[in-house]
Amino acid sequence: MQVTGNKTGRSYSLSIRLRTDGFSFFVNNPSDLAFIQKEDYTVGEGEEYANRLQQALQNSSLCSKSNAGVYVLTTMPDTRVPLEHFKKDEAEALFRLTFSQADPHKHRIVYNILPSLEVVELSAIDKDVERVLQERYPIGLQFLGTEGVMLEALQTYNEQQNAKNSRLYVYFHDGEMFLFRFQEGKLNFANSYAVAGQQDAVYYLLYAWKLMELNASADECLLVGTSPFIGLLPTLRTYLRQVKEITPRHLFPNLPQTAISQIPFDIFILLSSKNKL
């Protein structure tokens, strides 16, 4: 278990980050984002994800602390639809337009309304995983998508910057590259690409750049968080003039460096938004 910061107060919130290869628990005091405790778990080959999660929930001292809300952050594929075209009873059909391979017997489609963006985020949750979580936390359980969390936070950041030129945001997580763009305060573009290496990332990014007819000299390409590819930044600068990085320090200037280095960017975003820090 990794611990950052100093314990203050007695109220805690629990965030569970689900990955394809495992999951992590994060417990924090809502009054102090610098105090975060973390536990990482992997799911081995041939091991049932739901069973592994259930065992971890039973044995973890962190999970017994929570009394101020439980947030489940899923990094699984998701999609978005305009709010004006969304109907609750059509959520599953809308999701399968993008992910036709999702098994209706194994997955349930969940949705989150992102009101400031006027879109609805749709994602699939494994029914066995959902059952395990609901049995442990029958009240106050919230499922959220990592991309939706990042979209809402970066929309606010984008408005605060009051940039005159267009910006394409690039966020890497769990083998995916998420590209998104705001225009006149609204979500103009959002798409994820599976990237196995730097060459894939450069190809898809420049393809999207050309598709949106962005200006290689004036418009900005903003890399959010840490890139998994060491040479990505200098490579992109050979094609685009305005390539910049947004680190956790831009959004959380007062946090200790140890906290920033150990906690995923999306968890910081989630905790700051839900705990109103």
Coordinates of N, CA, C and O in Angstrom, one line a residue, residues 34-176:
A34 N -4.4 15.9 -0.7 CA -3.0 15.5 -0.6 C -2.9 14.2 0.2 O -1.9 13.5 0.1
F35 N -3.9 13.8 0.9 CA -3.9 12.6 1.6 C -4.7 11.5 0.8 O -5.9 11.6 0.7
I36 N -4.0 10.6 0.2 CA -4.6 9.6 -0.6 C -3.9 8.3 -0.3 O -2.6 8.2 -0.3
Q37 N -4.6 7.2 0.0 CA -4.1 5.9 0.2 C -4.4 5.0 -1.0 O -5.6 5.1 -1.5
K38 N -3.5 4.2 -1.4 CA -3.7 3.4 -2.7 C -3.3 2.0 -2.5 O -2.4 1.6 -1.8
E39 N -4.1 1.1 -3.2 CA -3.8 -0.3 -3.3 C -4.0 -0.8 -4.7 O -5.1 -0.5 -5.3
D40 N -3.1 -1.5 -5.3 CA -3.2 -2.0 -6.7 C -3.3 -3.5 -6.7 O -2.7 -4.2 -5.9
Y41 N -4.2 -4.0 -7.6 CA -4.4 -5.4 -7.7 C -4.4 -5.8 -9.2 O -4.8 -5.0 -10.0
T42 N -3.8 -7.0 -9.5 CA -3.9 -7.5 -10.8 C -4.7 -8.7 -10.9 O -4.9 -9.4 -9.9
V43 N -5.3 -9.0 -12.1 CA -6.1 -10.2 -12.3 C -5.3 -11.1 -13.2 O -5.0 -10.8 -14.3
G44 N -4.9 -12.3 -12.7 CA -4.1 -13.2 -13.4 C -4.8 -13.9 -14.6 O -6.1 -13.9 -14.6
E45 N -4.0 -14.4 -15.5 CA -4.6 -15.2 -16.6 C -5.4 -16.4 -16.1 O -5.0 -17.1 -15.2
G46 N -6.7 -16.5 -16.5 CA -7.5 -17.6 -16.1 C -8.3 -17.3 -14.8 O -9.1 -18.1 -14.3
E47 N -8.0 -16.2 -14.2 CA -8.6 -15.8 -12.9 C -9.9 -15.0 -13.2 O -9.9 -14.1 -14.1
E48 N -11.0 -15.3 -12.5 CA -12.2 -14.5 -12.7 C -12.1 -13.1 -12.1 O -11.8 -13.0 -10.9
Y49 N -12.4 -12.1 -12.9 CA -12.2 -10.7 -12.5 C -13.1 -10.5 -11.2 O -12.7 -9.9 -10.2
A50 N -14.4 -10.8 -11.3 CA -15.3 -10.6 -10.2 C -14.9 -11.2 -8.9 O -15.0 -10.7 -7.8
N51 N -14.4 -12.5 -9.0 CA -14.0 -13.2 -7.8 C -12.8 -12.5 -7.2 O -12.7 -12.4 -6.0
R52 N -11.8 -12.1 -8.0 CA -10.6 -11.4 -7.5 C -11.0 -10.1 -6.8 O -10.5 -9.7 -5.8
L53 N -12.0 -9.4 -7.4 CA -12.5 -8.1 -6.9 C -13.2 -8.4 -5.5 O -12.9 -7.6 -4.6
Q54 N -14.0 -9.4 -5.5 CA -14.7 -9.7 -4.2 C -13.7 -10.0 -3.1 O -13.9 -9.6 -2.0
Q55 N -12.7 -10.8 -3.4 CA -11.7 -11.2 -2.4 C -10.9 -9.9 -1.9 O -10.7 -9.7 -0.7
A56 N -10.6 -9.0 -2.9 CA -9.9 -7.8 -2.5 C -10.7 -6.9 -1.6 O -10.3 -6.3 -0.6
L57 N -12.0 -6.8 -1.9 CA -12.9 -5.9 -1.2 C -13.1 -6.5 0.3 O -13.1 -5.7 1.2
Q58 N -13.1 -7.8 0.4 CA -13.2 -8.4 1.7 C -12.0 -8.3 2.6 O -12.0 -8.1 3.8
N59 N -10.8 -8.3 1.9 CA -9.5 -8.3 2.7 C -8.9 -6.9 2.8 O -8.0 -6.7 3.7
S60 N -9.3 -5.9 2.0 CA -8.7 -4.6 2.0 C -9.1 -3.8 3.3 O -10.3 -3.6 3.5
S61 N -8.2 -3.2 4.0 CA -8.5 -2.4 5.1 C -9.0 -1.0 4.6 O -9.7 -0.3 5.3
L62 N -8.6 -0.6 3.4 CA -9.0 0.6 2.8 C -10.5 0.6 2.5 O -11.2 1.6 2.8
C63 N -11.0 -0.5 2.0 CA -12.4 -0.5 1.6 C -13.4 -0.4 2.8 O -14.5 -0.1 2.7
S64 N -12.9 -0.8 4.0 CA -13.7 -0.8 5.2 C -13.8 0.6 5.8 O -14.7 0.9 6.6
K65 N -13.0 1.6 5.3 CA -13.0 2.9 5.8 C -14.0 3.8 5.2 O -14.4 4.8 5.8
S66 N -14.5 3.5 4.0 CA -15.3 4.4 3.3 C -16.7 4.7 3.9 O -17.4 3.8 4.3
N67 N -17.0 6.0 4.1 CA -18.3 6.4 4.6 C -18.8 7.7 3.9 O -19.7 8.3 4.4
A68 N -18.1 8.1 2.9 CA -18.5 9.4 2.2 C -18.6 9.2 0.7 O -18.4 10.1 0.0
G69 N -19.1 8.1 0.3 CA -19.3 7.9 -1.1 C -18.4 6.9 -1.8 O -17.2 6.8 -1.3
V70 N -18.8 6.1 -2.7 CA -18.0 5.2 -3.5 C -18.2 5.5 -5.0 O -19.3 5.4 -5.5
Y71 N -17.0 5.7 -5.6 CA -17.0 6.0 -7.0 C -16.3 4.9 -7.8 O -15.2 4.6 -7.4
V72 N -16.9 4.4 -8.8 CA -16.2 3.4 -9.6 C -15.9 4.0 -11.0 O -16.8 4.4 -11.7
L73 N -14.6 4.1 -11.2 CA -14.1 4.8 -12.5 C -13.7 3.6 -13.4 O -12.7 2.9 -13.1
T74 N -14.4 3.5 -14.5 CA -14.1 2.5 -15.5 C -13.3 3.0 -16.6 O -13.6 4.1 -17.1
T75 N -12.2 2.3 -17.0 CA -11.4 2.7 -18.2 C -11.8 2.0 -19.4 O -11.0 2.0 -20.4
M76 N -12.9 1.2 -19.4 CA -13.3 0.4 -20.5 C -13.8 1.3 -21.6 O -14.1 2.5 -21.4
P77 N -13.9 0.8 -22.9 CA -14.4 1.6 -24.0 C -15.7 2.2 -23.7 O -16.6 1.6 -23.1
D78 N -15.9 3.4 -24.2 CA -17.2 4.1 -24.1 C -17.5 4.9 -25.3 O -16.7 5.1 -26.2
T79 N -18.7 5.5 -25.4 CA -19.1 6.3 -26.5 C -20.0 7.4 -26.0 O -20.5 7.3 -24.8
R80 N -20.2 8.4 -26.8 CA -21.1 9.5 -26.4 C -22.1 9.8 -27.4 O -21.8 9.7 -28.6
V81 N -23.2 10.3 -27.0 CA -24.3 10.7 -27.9 C -24.8 12.1 -27.4 O -24.7 12.4 -26.2
P82 N -25.3 12.9 -28.3 CA -25.8 14.2 -27.9 C -27.0 14.1 -27.0 O -27.8 13.2 -27.1
L83 N -27.1 14.9 -26.0 CA -28.1 14.8 -25.0 C -29.5 14.9 -25.6 O -30.4 14.2 -25.2
E84 N -29.7 15.7 -26.6 CA -31.0 15.9 -27.2 C -31.5 14.7 -27.9 O -32.7 14.6 -28.2
H85 N -30.6 13.8 -28.3 CA -31.0 12.6 -29.0 C -31.0 11.3 -28.1 O -31.3 10.2 -28.6
F86 N -30.8 11.5 -26.8 CA -30.7 10.4 -25.9 C -32.0 10.0 -25.3 O -32.8 10.9 -24.8
K87 N -32.3 8.7 -25.3 CA -33.5 8.2 -24.6 C -33.0 7.0 -23.8 O -32.3 6.1 -24.3
K88 N -33.4 7.0 -22.5 CA -32.9 6.0 -21.6 C -33.1 4.6 -22.1 O -32.2 3.7 -22.0
D89 N -34.3 4.3 -22.6 CA -34.6 3.0 -23.1 C -33.9 2.6 -24.4 O -34.0 1.4 -24.8
E90 N -33.2 3.5 -25.0 CA -32.4 3.2 -26.2 C -30.9 3.1 -25.9 O -30.1 3.0 -26.8
A91 N -30.5 3.2 -24.6 CA -29.1 3.3 -24.3 C -28.3 2.1 -24.8 O -27.2 2.2 -25.4
E92 N -28.8 0.9 -24.6 CA -28.1 -0.3 -25.1 C -28.0 -0.3 -26.6 O -26.9 -0.7 -27.1
A93 N -29.0 0.0 -27.3 CA -29.0 0.0 -28.8 C -28.0 1.1 -29.3 O -27.2 0.8 -30.2
L94 N -27.9 2.2 -28.6 CA -27.0 3.3 -29.0 C -25.6 2.8 -28.8 O -24.7 3.1 -29.6
F95 N -25.3 2.2 -27.7 CA -24.0 1.7 -27.4 C -23.5 0.7 -28.4 O -22.4 0.7 -28.9
R96 N -24.4 -0.2 -28.8 CA -24.0 -1.3 -29.7 C -23.9 -0.8 -31.2 O -23.3 -1.6 -32.0
L97 N -24.3 0.4 -31.5 CA -23.9 1.0 -32.8 C -22.4 1.1 -32.9 O -21.9 1.1 -34.0
T98 N -21.8 1.4 -31.8 CA -20.3 1.6 -31.8 C -19.6 0.3 -31.4 O -18.6 -0.1 -32.0
F99 N -20.1 -0.5 -30.4 CA -19.5 -1.7 -29.9 C -20.4 -2.8 -30.1 O -21.1 -3.3 -29.1
S100 N -20.5 -3.4 -31.3 CA -21.5 -4.4 -31.6 C -21.1 -5.7 -30.9 O -22.0 -6.6 -30.8
Q101 N -19.8 -5.9 -30.5 CA -19.4 -7.1 -29.9 C -19.7 -7.3 -28.4 O -19.5 -8.3 -27.8
A102 N -20.2 -6.2 -27.8 CA -20.6 -6.3 -26.4 C -21.7 -7.3 -26.2 O -22.7 -7.3 -26.8
D103 N -21.4 -8.2 -25.2 CA -22.3 -9.3 -24.9 C -23.5 -8.9 -24.0 O -23.2 -8.5 -22.8
P104 N -24.7 -8.8 -24.5 CA -25.8 -8.4 -23.6 C -26.1 -9.3 -22.4 O -26.7 -8.8 -21.4
H105 N -25.6 -10.5 -22.4 CA -25.8 -11.4 -21.3 C -24.7 -11.2 -20.3 O -24.9 -11.5 -19.1
K106 N -23.6 -10.6 -20.7 CA -22.5 -10.4 -19.7 C -22.4 -9.0 -19.3 O -21.9 -8.7 -18.2
H107 N -22.8 -8.0 -20.1 CA -22.6 -6.6 -19.8 C -23.9 -5.9 -19.6 O -24.9 -6.2 -20.3
R108 N -23.9 -4.9 -18.8 CA -25.0 -4.0 -18.7 C -24.6 -2.6 -19.1 O -23.4 -2.2 -18.8
I109 N -25.4 -1.9 -19.9 CA -25.0 -0.6 -20.4 C -25.4 0.5 -19.4 O -26.6 0.6 -19.0
V110 N -24.4 1.3 -18.9 CA -24.7 2.3 -18.0 C -24.5 3.7 -18.7 O -23.7 3.7 -19.7
Y111 N -25.1 4.7 -18.2 CA -24.9 6.0 -18.8 C -24.7 7.1 -17.8 O -25.2 7.0 -16.6
N112 N -24.0 8.1 -18.2 CA -23.8 9.3 -17.3 C -24.1 10.6 -18.2 O -23.5 10.7 -19.3
I113 N -24.9 11.4 -17.7 CA -25.2 12.7 -18.4 C -24.2 13.7 -18.0 O -23.9 13.9 -16.8
L114 N -23.5 14.3 -19.0 CA -22.5 15.3 -18.8 C -23.2 16.7 -19.2 O -23.1 17.1 -20.3
P115 N -23.9 17.3 -18.3 CA -24.7 18.4 -18.6 C -24.0 19.6 -19.2 O -24.5 20.3 -20.2
S116 N -22.8 19.9 -18.7 CA -22.1 21.1 -19.3 C -21.7 20.9 -20.7 O -21.5 21.8 -21.5
L117 N -21.5 19.6 -21.1 CA -21.1 19.3 -22.5 C -22.3 18.9 -23.4 O -22.2 18.8 -24.6
E118 N -23.5 18.8 -22.7 CA -24.7 18.4 -23.4 C -24.6 17.1 -24.2 O -25.0 16.9 -25.3
V119 N -23.9 16.1 -23.6 CA -23.7 14.8 -24.1 C -24.0 13.8 -23.0 O -24.0 14.1 -21.8
V120 N -24.2 12.5 -23.5 CA -24.4 11.4 -22.5 C -23.3 10.4 -22.8 O -23.1 10.0 -24.0
E121 N -22.6 10.0 -21.8 CA -21.6 9.0 -22.0 C -22.1 7.6 -21.7 O -22.8 7.4 -20.7
L122 N -21.9 6.6 -22.6 CA -22.4 5.3 -22.5 C -21.2 4.3 -22.3 O -20.2 4.4 -23.1
S123 N -21.3 3.4 -21.4 CA -20.2 2.4 -21.2 C -20.9 1.1 -20.8 O -22.0 1.0 -20.3
A124 N -20.1 0.0 -20.9 CA -20.5 -1.3 -20.5 C -19.8 -1.7 -19.2 O -18.6 -1.6 -19.0
I125 N -20.6 -2.3 -18.3 CA -20.0 -2.8 -17.0 C -20.4 -4.3 -16.9 O -21.5 -4.7 -17.2
D126 N -19.4 -5.1 -16.6 CA -19.6 -6.5 -16.4 C -20.6 -6.7 -15.3 O -20.5 -6.2 -14.2
K127 N -21.6 -7.5 -15.6 CA -22.7 -7.8 -14.6 C -22.2 -8.4 -13.3 O -22.7 -8.1 -12.3
D128 N -21.3 -9.3 -13.4 CA -20.8 -10.0 -12.2 C -20.0 -9.0 -11.4 O -20.1 -9.0 -10.1
V129 N -19.2 -8.1 -12.0 CA -18.5 -7.1 -11.3 C -19.4 -6.1 -10.6 O -19.3 -5.7 -9.5
E130 N -20.5 -5.7 -11.4 CA -21.5 -4.8 -10.8 C -22.2 -5.4 -9.6 O -22.4 -4.8 -8.6
R131 N -22.5 -6.7 -9.7 CA -23.2 -7.4 -8.6 C -22.3 -7.4 -7.4 O -22.8 -7.2 -6.2
V132 N -21.0 -7.7 -7.5 CA -20.0 -7.7 -6.4 C -20.0 -6.4 -5.7 O -20.0 -6.3 -4.5
L133 N -19.9 -5.3 -6.5 CA -19.8 -4.0 -6.0 C -21.1 -3.6 -5.3 O -21.1 -2.9 -4.2
Q134 N -22.3 -3.9 -5.9 CA -23.5 -3.5 -5.3 C -23.8 -4.3 -4.0 O -24.5 -3.8 -3.1
E135 N -23.4 -5.5 -3.9 CA -23.5 -6.3 -2.7 C -22.7 -5.7 -1.6 O -23.2 -5.6 -0.4
R136 N -21.5 -5.2 -1.9 CA -20.7 -4.6 -0.9 C -21.2 -3.2 -0.5 O -21.1 -2.7 0.6
Y137 N -21.6 -2.4 -1.5 CA -22.0 -1.0 -1.4 C -23.4 -0.8 -2.0 O -23.5 -0.3 -3.1
P138 N -24.5 -1.2 -1.3 CA -25.8 -1.1 -1.8 C -26.3 0.3 -2.0 O -27.3 0.5 -2.7
I139 N -25.7 1.2 -1.3 CA -26.1 2.6 -1.3 C -25.0 3.5 -1.7 O -23.8 3.3 -1.2
G140 N -25.2 4.5 -2.6 CA -24.2 5.5 -2.9 C -23.1 5.1 -3.9 O -22.1 5.8 -3.9
L141 N -23.4 4.1 -4.6 CA -22.4 3.6 -5.6 C -22.6 4.3 -6.9 O -23.7 4.4 -7.5
Q142 N -21.6 5.0 -7.5 CA -21.7 5.7 -8.7 C -20.6 5.2 -9.7 O -19.4 5.1 -9.4
F143 N -21.1 4.9 -10.9 CA -20.2 4.4 -12.0 C -19.9 5.6 -12.9 O -20.8 6.3 -13.4
L144 N -18.6 5.8 -13.2 CA -18.2 6.9 -14.1 C -17.2 6.4 -15.1 O -16.4 5.5 -14.8
G145 N -17.1 7.1 -16.2 CA -16.1 6.8 -17.2 C -14.9 7.7 -17.2 O -15.1 8.9 -17.0
T146 N -13.7 7.2 -17.3 CA -12.5 8.1 -17.2 C -12.5 9.2 -18.2 O -12.1 10.3 -17.9
E147 N -13.0 8.9 -19.4 CA -13.0 9.9 -20.5 C -14.0 11.0 -20.2 O -13.7 12.2 -20.4
G148 N -15.2 10.7 -19.6 CA -16.1 11.7 -19.3 C -15.6 12.6 -18.2 O -15.8 13.8 -18.2
V149 N -14.9 12.0 -17.2 CA -14.4 12.8 -16.1 C -13.3 13.7 -16.7 O -13.3 14.9 -16.3
M150 N -12.5 13.3 -17.6 CA -11.5 14.2 -18.2 C -12.1 15.2 -19.0 O -11.7 16.4 -19.0
L151 N -13.1 14.9 -19.8 CA -13.8 15.9 -20.7 C -14.3 17.0 -19.9 O -14.2 18.2 -20.2
E152 N -15.0 16.7 -18.8 CA -15.6 17.8 -18.0 C -14.6 18.7 -17.3 O -14.7 19.9 -17.3
A153 N -13.5 18.1 -16.9 CA -12.4 18.9 -16.2 C -11.7 19.8 -17.3 O -11.4 20.9 -17.0
L154 N -11.4 19.2 -18.4 CA -10.7 20.0 -19.4 C -11.5 21.0 -20.1 O -11.0 22.0 -20.7
Q155 N -12.8 20.8 -20.1 CA -13.7 21.8 -20.7 C -13.6 23.1 -19.8 O -13.5 24.2 -20.3
T156 N -13.6 22.9 -18.5 CA -13.4 24.0 -17.6 C -12.1 24.7 -17.8 O -12.0 25.9 -17.8
Y157 N -11.0 23.9 -17.9 CA -9.7 24.4 -18.1 C -9.6 25.2 -19.4 O -9.0 26.3 -19.4
N158 N -10.2 24.6 -20.4 CA -10.2 25.3 -21.7 C -10.9 26.7 -21.7 O -10.4 27.6 -22.3
E159 N -12.0 26.8 -21.0 CA -12.7 28.0 -20.8 C -11.9 29.0 -20.0 O -11.8 30.2 -20.3
Q160 N -11.2 28.6 -19.0 CA -10.4 29.4 -18.2 C -9.2 30.0 -18.9 O -8.8 31.1 -18.7
Q161 N -8.7 29.2 -19.9 CA -7.5 29.7 -20.6 C -7.9 30.7 -21.7 O -7.1 31.5 -22.1
N162 N -9.2 30.7 -22.1 CA -9.7 31.7 -23.1 C -8.8 31.8 -24.3 O -8.4 32.8 -24.8
A163 N -8.4 30.6 -24.8 CA -7.6 30.5 -26.0 C -8.3 31.0 -27.3 O -9.4 30.7 -27.5
K164 N -7.5 31.7 -28.1 CA -8.1 32.2 -29.3 C -8.0 31.2 -30.5 O -8.9 31.2 -31.4
N165 N -7.1 30.3 -30.4 CA -6.9 29.3 -31.5 C -7.5 28.0 -31.0 O -7.8 27.7 -29.9
S166 N -7.7 27.1 -32.0 CA -8.3 25.8 -31.7 C -7.3 24.9 -31.0 O -6.1 25.1 -31.1
R167 N -7.8 24.0 -30.1 CA -7.0 23.1 -29.4 C -7.4 21.7 -29.5 O -8.6 21.4 -29.4
L168 N -6.5 20.8 -29.8 CA -6.8 19.3 -29.8 C -6.1 18.7 -28.6 O -4.9 18.8 -28.4
Y169 N -6.9 18.2 -27.7 CA -6.4 17.5 -26.4 C -6.1 16.1 -26.7 O -6.9 15.4 -27.4
V170 N -5.0 15.6 -26.1 CA -4.6 14.2 -26.3 C -4.4 13.6 -24.9 O -3.5 14.1 -24.1
Y171 N -5.1 12.5 -24.6 CA -5.0 11.9 -23.3 C -4.8 10.4 -23.4 O -5.6 9.7 -24.1
F172 N -3.7 9.9 -22.9 CA -3.4 8.5 -23.0 C -3.8 7.7 -21.7 O -3.5 8.2 -20.6
H173 N -4.5 6.6 -21.8 CA -4.8 5.8 -20.7 C -5.1 4.4 -21.1 O -5.7 4.1 -22.1
D174 N -4.4 3.4 -20.4 CA -4.7 2.0 -20.5 C -4.7 1.5 -22.0 O -5.6 0.8 -22.5
G175 N -3.7 1.9 -22.7 CA -3.5 1.4 -24.1 C -4.3 2.2 -25.1 O -4.4 1.8 -26.3
E176 N -5.0 3.3 -24.7 CA -5.9 4.1 -25.6 C -5.3 5.5 -25.7 O -4.7 6.0 -24.7

